[in-house]
Backbone as numpy.savetxt, mean C-alpha at the origin, in Angstrom:
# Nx Ny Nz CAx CAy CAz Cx Cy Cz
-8.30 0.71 -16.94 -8.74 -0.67 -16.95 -8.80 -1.17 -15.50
-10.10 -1.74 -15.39 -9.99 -1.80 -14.24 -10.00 -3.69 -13.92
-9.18 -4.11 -13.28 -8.78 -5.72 -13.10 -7.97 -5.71 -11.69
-7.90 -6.91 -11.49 -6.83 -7.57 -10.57 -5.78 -6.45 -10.11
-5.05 -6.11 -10.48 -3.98 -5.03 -10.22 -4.48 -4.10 -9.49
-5.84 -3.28 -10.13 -6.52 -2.33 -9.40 -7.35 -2.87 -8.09
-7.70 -4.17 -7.43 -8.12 -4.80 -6.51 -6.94 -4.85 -5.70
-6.06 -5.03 -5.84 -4.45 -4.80 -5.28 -4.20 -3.82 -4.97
-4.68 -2.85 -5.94 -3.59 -1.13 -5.16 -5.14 -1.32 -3.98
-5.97 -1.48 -3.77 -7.26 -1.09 -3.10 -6.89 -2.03 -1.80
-6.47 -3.19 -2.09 -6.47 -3.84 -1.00 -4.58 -2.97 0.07
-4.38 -2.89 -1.24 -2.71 -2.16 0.29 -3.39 -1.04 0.64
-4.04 0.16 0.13 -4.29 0.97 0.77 -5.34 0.60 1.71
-5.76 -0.20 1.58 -6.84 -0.62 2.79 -5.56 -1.09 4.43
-4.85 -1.82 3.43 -4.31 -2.58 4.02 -3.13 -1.64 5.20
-2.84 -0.74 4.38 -1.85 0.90 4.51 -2.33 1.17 6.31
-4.12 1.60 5.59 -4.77 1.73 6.96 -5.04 1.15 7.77
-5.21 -0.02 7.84 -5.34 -1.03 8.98 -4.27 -1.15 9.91
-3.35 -1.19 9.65 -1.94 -1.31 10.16 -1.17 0.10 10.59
-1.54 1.35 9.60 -1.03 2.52 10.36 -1.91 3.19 11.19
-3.56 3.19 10.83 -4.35 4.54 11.07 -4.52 5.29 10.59
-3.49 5.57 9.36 -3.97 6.45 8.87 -4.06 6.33 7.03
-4.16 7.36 6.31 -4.55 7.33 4.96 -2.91 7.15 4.01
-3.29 6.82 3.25 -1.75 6.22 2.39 -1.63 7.50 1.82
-2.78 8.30 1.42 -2.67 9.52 0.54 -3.75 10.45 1.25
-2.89 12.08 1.60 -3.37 12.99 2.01 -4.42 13.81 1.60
-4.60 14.46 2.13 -5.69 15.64 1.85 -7.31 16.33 1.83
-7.25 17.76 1.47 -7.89 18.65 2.53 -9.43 18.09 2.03
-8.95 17.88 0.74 -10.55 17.54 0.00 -11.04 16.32 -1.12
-11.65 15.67 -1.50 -11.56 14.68 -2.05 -10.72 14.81 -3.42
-10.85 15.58 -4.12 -10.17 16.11 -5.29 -8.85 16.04 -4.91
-8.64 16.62 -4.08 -6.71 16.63 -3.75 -6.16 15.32 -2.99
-6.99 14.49 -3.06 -6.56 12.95 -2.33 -7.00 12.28 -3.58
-7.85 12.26 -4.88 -7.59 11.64 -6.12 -6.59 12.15 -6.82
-6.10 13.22 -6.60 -5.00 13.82 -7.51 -3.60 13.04 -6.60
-3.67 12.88 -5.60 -2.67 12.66 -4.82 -2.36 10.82 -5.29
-3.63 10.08 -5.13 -3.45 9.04 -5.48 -3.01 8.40 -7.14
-3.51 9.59 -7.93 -2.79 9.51 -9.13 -1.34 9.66 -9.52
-1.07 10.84 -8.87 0.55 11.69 -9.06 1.14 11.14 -8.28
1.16 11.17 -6.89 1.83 11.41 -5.90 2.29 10.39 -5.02
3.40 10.28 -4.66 4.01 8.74 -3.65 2.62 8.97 -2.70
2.47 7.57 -2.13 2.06 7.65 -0.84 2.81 8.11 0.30
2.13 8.47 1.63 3.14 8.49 2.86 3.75 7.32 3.39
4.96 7.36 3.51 5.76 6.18 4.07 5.11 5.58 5.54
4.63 4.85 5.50 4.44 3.80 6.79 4.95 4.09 8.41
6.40 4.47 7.69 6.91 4.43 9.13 7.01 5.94 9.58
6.42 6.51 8.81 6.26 8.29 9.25 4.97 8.02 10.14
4.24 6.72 9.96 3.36 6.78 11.38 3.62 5.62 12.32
4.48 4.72 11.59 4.73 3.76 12.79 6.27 3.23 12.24
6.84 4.35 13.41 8.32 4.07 13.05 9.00 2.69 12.99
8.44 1.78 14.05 8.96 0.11 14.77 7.76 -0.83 13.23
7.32 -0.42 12.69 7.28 -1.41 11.65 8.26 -1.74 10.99
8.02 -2.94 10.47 9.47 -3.60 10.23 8.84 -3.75 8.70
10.32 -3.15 8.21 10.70 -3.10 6.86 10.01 -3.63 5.57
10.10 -4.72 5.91 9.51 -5.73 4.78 8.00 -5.71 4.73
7.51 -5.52 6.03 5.97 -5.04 5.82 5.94 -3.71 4.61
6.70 -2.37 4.94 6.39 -1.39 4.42 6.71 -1.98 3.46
7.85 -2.79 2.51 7.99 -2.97 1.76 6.94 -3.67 0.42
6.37 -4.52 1.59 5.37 -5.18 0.60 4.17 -4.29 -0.13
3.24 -3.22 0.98 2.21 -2.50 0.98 2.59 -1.35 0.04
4.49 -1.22 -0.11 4.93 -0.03 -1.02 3.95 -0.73 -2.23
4.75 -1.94 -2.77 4.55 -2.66 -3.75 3.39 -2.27 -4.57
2.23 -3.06 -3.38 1.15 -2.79 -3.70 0.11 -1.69 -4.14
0.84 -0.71 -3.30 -0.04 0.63 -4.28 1.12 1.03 -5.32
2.51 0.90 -5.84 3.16 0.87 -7.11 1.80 1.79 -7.79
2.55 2.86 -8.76 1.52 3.25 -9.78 1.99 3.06 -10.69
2.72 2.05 -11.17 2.49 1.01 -12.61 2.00 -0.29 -12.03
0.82 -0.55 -12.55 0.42 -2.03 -12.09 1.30 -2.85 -12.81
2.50 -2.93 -13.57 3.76 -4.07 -13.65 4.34 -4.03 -12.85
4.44 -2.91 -11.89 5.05 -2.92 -11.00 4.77 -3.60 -9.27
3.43 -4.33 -9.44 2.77 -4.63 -8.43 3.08 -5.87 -8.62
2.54 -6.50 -7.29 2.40 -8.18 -7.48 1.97 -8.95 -8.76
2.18 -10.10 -9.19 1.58 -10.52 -10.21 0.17 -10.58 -10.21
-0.12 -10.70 -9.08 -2.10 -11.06 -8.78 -1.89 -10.50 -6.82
-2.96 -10.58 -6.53 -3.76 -10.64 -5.37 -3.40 -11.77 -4.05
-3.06 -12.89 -4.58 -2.65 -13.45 -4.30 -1.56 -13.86 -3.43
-0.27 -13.52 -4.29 0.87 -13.16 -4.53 1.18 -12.06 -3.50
0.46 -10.78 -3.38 0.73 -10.02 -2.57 0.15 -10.32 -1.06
-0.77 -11.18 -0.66 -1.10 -11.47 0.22 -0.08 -12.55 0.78
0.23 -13.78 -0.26 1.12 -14.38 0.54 2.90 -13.49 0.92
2.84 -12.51 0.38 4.06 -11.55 0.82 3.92 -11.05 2.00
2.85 -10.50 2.18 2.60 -9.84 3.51 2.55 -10.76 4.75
2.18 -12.08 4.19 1.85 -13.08 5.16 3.50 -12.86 5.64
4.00 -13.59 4.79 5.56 -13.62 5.06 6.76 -12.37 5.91
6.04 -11.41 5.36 6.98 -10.20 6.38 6.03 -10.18 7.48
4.85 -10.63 7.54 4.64 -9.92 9.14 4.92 -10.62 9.99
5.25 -12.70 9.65 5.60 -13.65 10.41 7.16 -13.20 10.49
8.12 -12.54 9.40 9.47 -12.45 9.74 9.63 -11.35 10.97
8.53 -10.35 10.92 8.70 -8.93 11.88 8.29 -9.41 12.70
8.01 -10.49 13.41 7.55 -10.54 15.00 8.78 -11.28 15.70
C-alpha cells in the first residue's frame, strides 16, 4: 500500500543522503539494494559521519522503520522532528 508512510520512508532516505553522501542501503546491483531495502537495516549514519549528532540519526532511523507503525505519524511530524534535532545539534 502505497500512502503517506511510504512518502516518509522516501523522504529519510533521501534525506539519509543529503546529509551523509551516501546510500541508506547498499549494493552491487539494483536487485540487491531492493532486497536490502526490504530485509535489511539500513547503514548507520554515523558509519559515514561520525560528529552527527544523535538525534538527527535518530530521527532519519525512524523514518525508514520497516513497519510503517513504526514511523512518524505523517510527513509532517517527521519533518518537524528533524527540524528539532538539527536546531538541538548545532
Amino acid at each position: 500500500e502505497i500512502d503517506g508512510a511510504t512518502d516518509q520512508f522516501a523522504l529519510a532516505a533521501i534525506t539519509y543522503e543529503l546529509i551523509t553522501g551516501a546510500k541508506a542501503f547498499a549494493g552491487e546491483s539494483f536487485p540487491t539494494i531492493l532486497y536490502n531495502v526490504v530485509h535489511k537495516a539500513h547503514i548507520p549514519m554515523r558509519t559515514h559521519l561520525p560528529e552527527l549528532a544523535p538525534a538527527v540519526e535518530a530521527v532519519v532511523a525512524r523514518g525508514l522503520a520497516k513497519k510503517k507503525q513504526d514511523r512518524f505519524p505523517s510527513v509532517r511530524e517527521f519533518h518537524r522532528a528533524l527540524v528539532r534535532a538539527v536546531k538541538d545539534g548545532l
